[in-house]
C-alpha atoms as a PDB file:
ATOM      1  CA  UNK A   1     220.160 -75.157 347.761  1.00  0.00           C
ATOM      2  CA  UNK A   2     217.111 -77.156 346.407  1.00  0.00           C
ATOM      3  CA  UNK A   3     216.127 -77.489 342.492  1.00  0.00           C
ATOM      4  CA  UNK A   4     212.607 -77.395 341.777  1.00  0.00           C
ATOM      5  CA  UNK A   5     210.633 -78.146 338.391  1.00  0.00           C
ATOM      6  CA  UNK A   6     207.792 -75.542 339.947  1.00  0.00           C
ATOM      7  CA  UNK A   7     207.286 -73.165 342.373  1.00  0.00           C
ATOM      8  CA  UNK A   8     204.462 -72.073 343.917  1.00  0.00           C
ATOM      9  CA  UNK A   9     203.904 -68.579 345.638  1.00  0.00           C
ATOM     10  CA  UNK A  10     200.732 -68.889 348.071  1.00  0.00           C
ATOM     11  CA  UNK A  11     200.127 -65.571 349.384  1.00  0.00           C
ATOM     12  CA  UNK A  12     197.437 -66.763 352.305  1.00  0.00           C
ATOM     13  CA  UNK A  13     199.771 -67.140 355.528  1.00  0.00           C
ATOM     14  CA  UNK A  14     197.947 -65.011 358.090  1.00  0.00           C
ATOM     15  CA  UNK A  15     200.214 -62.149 359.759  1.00  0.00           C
ATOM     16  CA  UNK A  16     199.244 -64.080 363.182  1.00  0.00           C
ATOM     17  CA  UNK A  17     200.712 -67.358 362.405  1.00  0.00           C
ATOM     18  CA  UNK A  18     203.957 -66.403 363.807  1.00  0.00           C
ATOM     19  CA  UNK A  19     205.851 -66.634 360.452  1.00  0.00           C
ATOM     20  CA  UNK A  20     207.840 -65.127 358.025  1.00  0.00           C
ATOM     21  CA  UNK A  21     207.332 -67.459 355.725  1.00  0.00           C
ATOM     22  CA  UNK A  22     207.287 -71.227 355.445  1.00  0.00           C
ATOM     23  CA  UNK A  23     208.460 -73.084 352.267  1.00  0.00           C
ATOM     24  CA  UNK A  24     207.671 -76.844 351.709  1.00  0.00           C
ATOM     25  CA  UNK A  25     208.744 -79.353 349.087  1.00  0.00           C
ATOM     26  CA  UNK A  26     205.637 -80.682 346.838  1.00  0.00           C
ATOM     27  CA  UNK A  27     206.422 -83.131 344.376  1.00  0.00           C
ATOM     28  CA  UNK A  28     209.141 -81.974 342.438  1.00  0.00           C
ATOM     29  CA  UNK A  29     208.475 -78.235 342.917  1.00  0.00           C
ATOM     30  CA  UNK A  30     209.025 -75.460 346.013  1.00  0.00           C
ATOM     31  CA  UNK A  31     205.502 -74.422 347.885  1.00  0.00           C
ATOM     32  CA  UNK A  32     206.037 -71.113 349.778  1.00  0.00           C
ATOM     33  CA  UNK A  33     203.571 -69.778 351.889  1.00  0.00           C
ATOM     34  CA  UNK A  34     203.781 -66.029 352.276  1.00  0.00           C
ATOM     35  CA  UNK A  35     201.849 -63.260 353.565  1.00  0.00           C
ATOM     36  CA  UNK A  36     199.666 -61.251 351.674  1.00  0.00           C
ATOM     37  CA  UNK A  37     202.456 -57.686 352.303  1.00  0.00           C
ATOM     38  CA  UNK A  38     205.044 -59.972 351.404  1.00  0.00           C
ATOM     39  CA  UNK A  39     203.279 -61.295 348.028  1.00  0.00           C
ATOM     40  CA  UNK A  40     202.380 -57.628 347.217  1.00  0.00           C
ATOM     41  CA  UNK A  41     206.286 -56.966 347.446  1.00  0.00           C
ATOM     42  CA  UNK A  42     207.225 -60.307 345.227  1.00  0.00           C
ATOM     43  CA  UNK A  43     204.783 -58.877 342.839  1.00  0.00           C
ATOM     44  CA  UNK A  44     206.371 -55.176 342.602  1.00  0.00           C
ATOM     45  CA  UNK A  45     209.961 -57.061 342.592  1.00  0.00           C
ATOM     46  CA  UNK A  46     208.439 -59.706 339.643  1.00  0.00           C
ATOM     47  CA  UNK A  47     207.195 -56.533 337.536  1.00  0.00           C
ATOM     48  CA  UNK A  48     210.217 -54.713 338.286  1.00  0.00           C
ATOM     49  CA  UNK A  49     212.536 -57.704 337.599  1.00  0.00           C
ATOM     50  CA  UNK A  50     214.614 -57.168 340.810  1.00  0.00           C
ATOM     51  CA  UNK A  51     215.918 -59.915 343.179  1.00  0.00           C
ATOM     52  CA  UNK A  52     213.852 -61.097 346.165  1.00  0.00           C
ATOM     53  CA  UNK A  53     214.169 -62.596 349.211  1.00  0.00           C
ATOM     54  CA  UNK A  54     211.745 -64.406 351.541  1.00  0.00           C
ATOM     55  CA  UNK A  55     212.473 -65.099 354.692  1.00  0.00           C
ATOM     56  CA  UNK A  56     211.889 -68.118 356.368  1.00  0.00           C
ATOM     57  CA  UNK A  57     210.672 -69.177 359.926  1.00  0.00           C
ATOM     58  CA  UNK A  58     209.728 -67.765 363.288  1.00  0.00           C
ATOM     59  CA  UNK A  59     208.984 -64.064 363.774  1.00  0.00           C
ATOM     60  CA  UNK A  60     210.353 -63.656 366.894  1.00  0.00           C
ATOM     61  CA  UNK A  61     213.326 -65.459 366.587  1.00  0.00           C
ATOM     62  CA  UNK A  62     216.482 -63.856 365.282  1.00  0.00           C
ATOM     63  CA  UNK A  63     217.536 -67.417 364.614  1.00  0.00           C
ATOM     64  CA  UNK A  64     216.801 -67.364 360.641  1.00  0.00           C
ATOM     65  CA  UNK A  65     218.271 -70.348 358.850  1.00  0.00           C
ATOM     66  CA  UNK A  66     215.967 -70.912 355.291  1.00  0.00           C
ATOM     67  CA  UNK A  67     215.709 -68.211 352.411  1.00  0.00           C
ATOM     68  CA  UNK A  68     213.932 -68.057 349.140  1.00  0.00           C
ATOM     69  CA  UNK A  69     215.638 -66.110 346.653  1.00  0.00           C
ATOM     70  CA  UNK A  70     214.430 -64.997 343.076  1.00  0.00           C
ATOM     71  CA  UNK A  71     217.261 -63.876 341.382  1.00  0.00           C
ATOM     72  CA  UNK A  72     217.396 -62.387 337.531  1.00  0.00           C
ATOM     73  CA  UNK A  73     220.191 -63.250 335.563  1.00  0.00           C
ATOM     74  CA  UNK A  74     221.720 -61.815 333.101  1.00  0.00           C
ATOM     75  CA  UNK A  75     223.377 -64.985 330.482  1.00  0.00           C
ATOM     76  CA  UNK A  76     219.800 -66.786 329.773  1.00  0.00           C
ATOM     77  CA  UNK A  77     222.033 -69.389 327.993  1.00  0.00           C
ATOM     78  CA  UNK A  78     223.024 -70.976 331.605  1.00  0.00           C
ATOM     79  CA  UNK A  79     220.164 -71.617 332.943  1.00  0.00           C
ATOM     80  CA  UNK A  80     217.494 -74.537 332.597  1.00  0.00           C
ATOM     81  CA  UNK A  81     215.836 -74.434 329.065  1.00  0.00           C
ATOM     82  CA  UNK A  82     213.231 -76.704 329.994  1.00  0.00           C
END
């Protein structure tokens, strides 16, 4: 589990990279590199206010150890005012 003060959702990994996705610490904040389906389906889930989940790593391998999950919740006084 990392805390971030920002994230940022780059939505220019090619599909021939070999990725998933790749995530990177910047700073303070998150960096995840997506591809341009998978930003297209962060969007829908954003507008929609449904959890998402990006996938980390490899393509081929079925070895996946990194998420990134969005996740709503529902008590907004538990969570980070700032």
């Amino acid at each position: 589990v990392t805390g971030a003060s920002f994230v940022v959702f780059n939505g220019a990994l090619k599909s021939s990279s070999g990725l998933l996705a790749k995530s990177s610490i910047v700073e303070d904040g998150l960096m995840v590199q997506i591809t341009q389906e998978t930003m297209e389906g962060l969007r829908q889930a954003l507008r929609d206010k449904k959890d998402f989940r990006i996938t980390c790593g490899q393509v081929d391998t079925g070895d996946v150890k990194e998420y990134v999950d969005i996740c709503w919740v529902e008590n907004e006084e538990k969570t980070n005012k700032g």
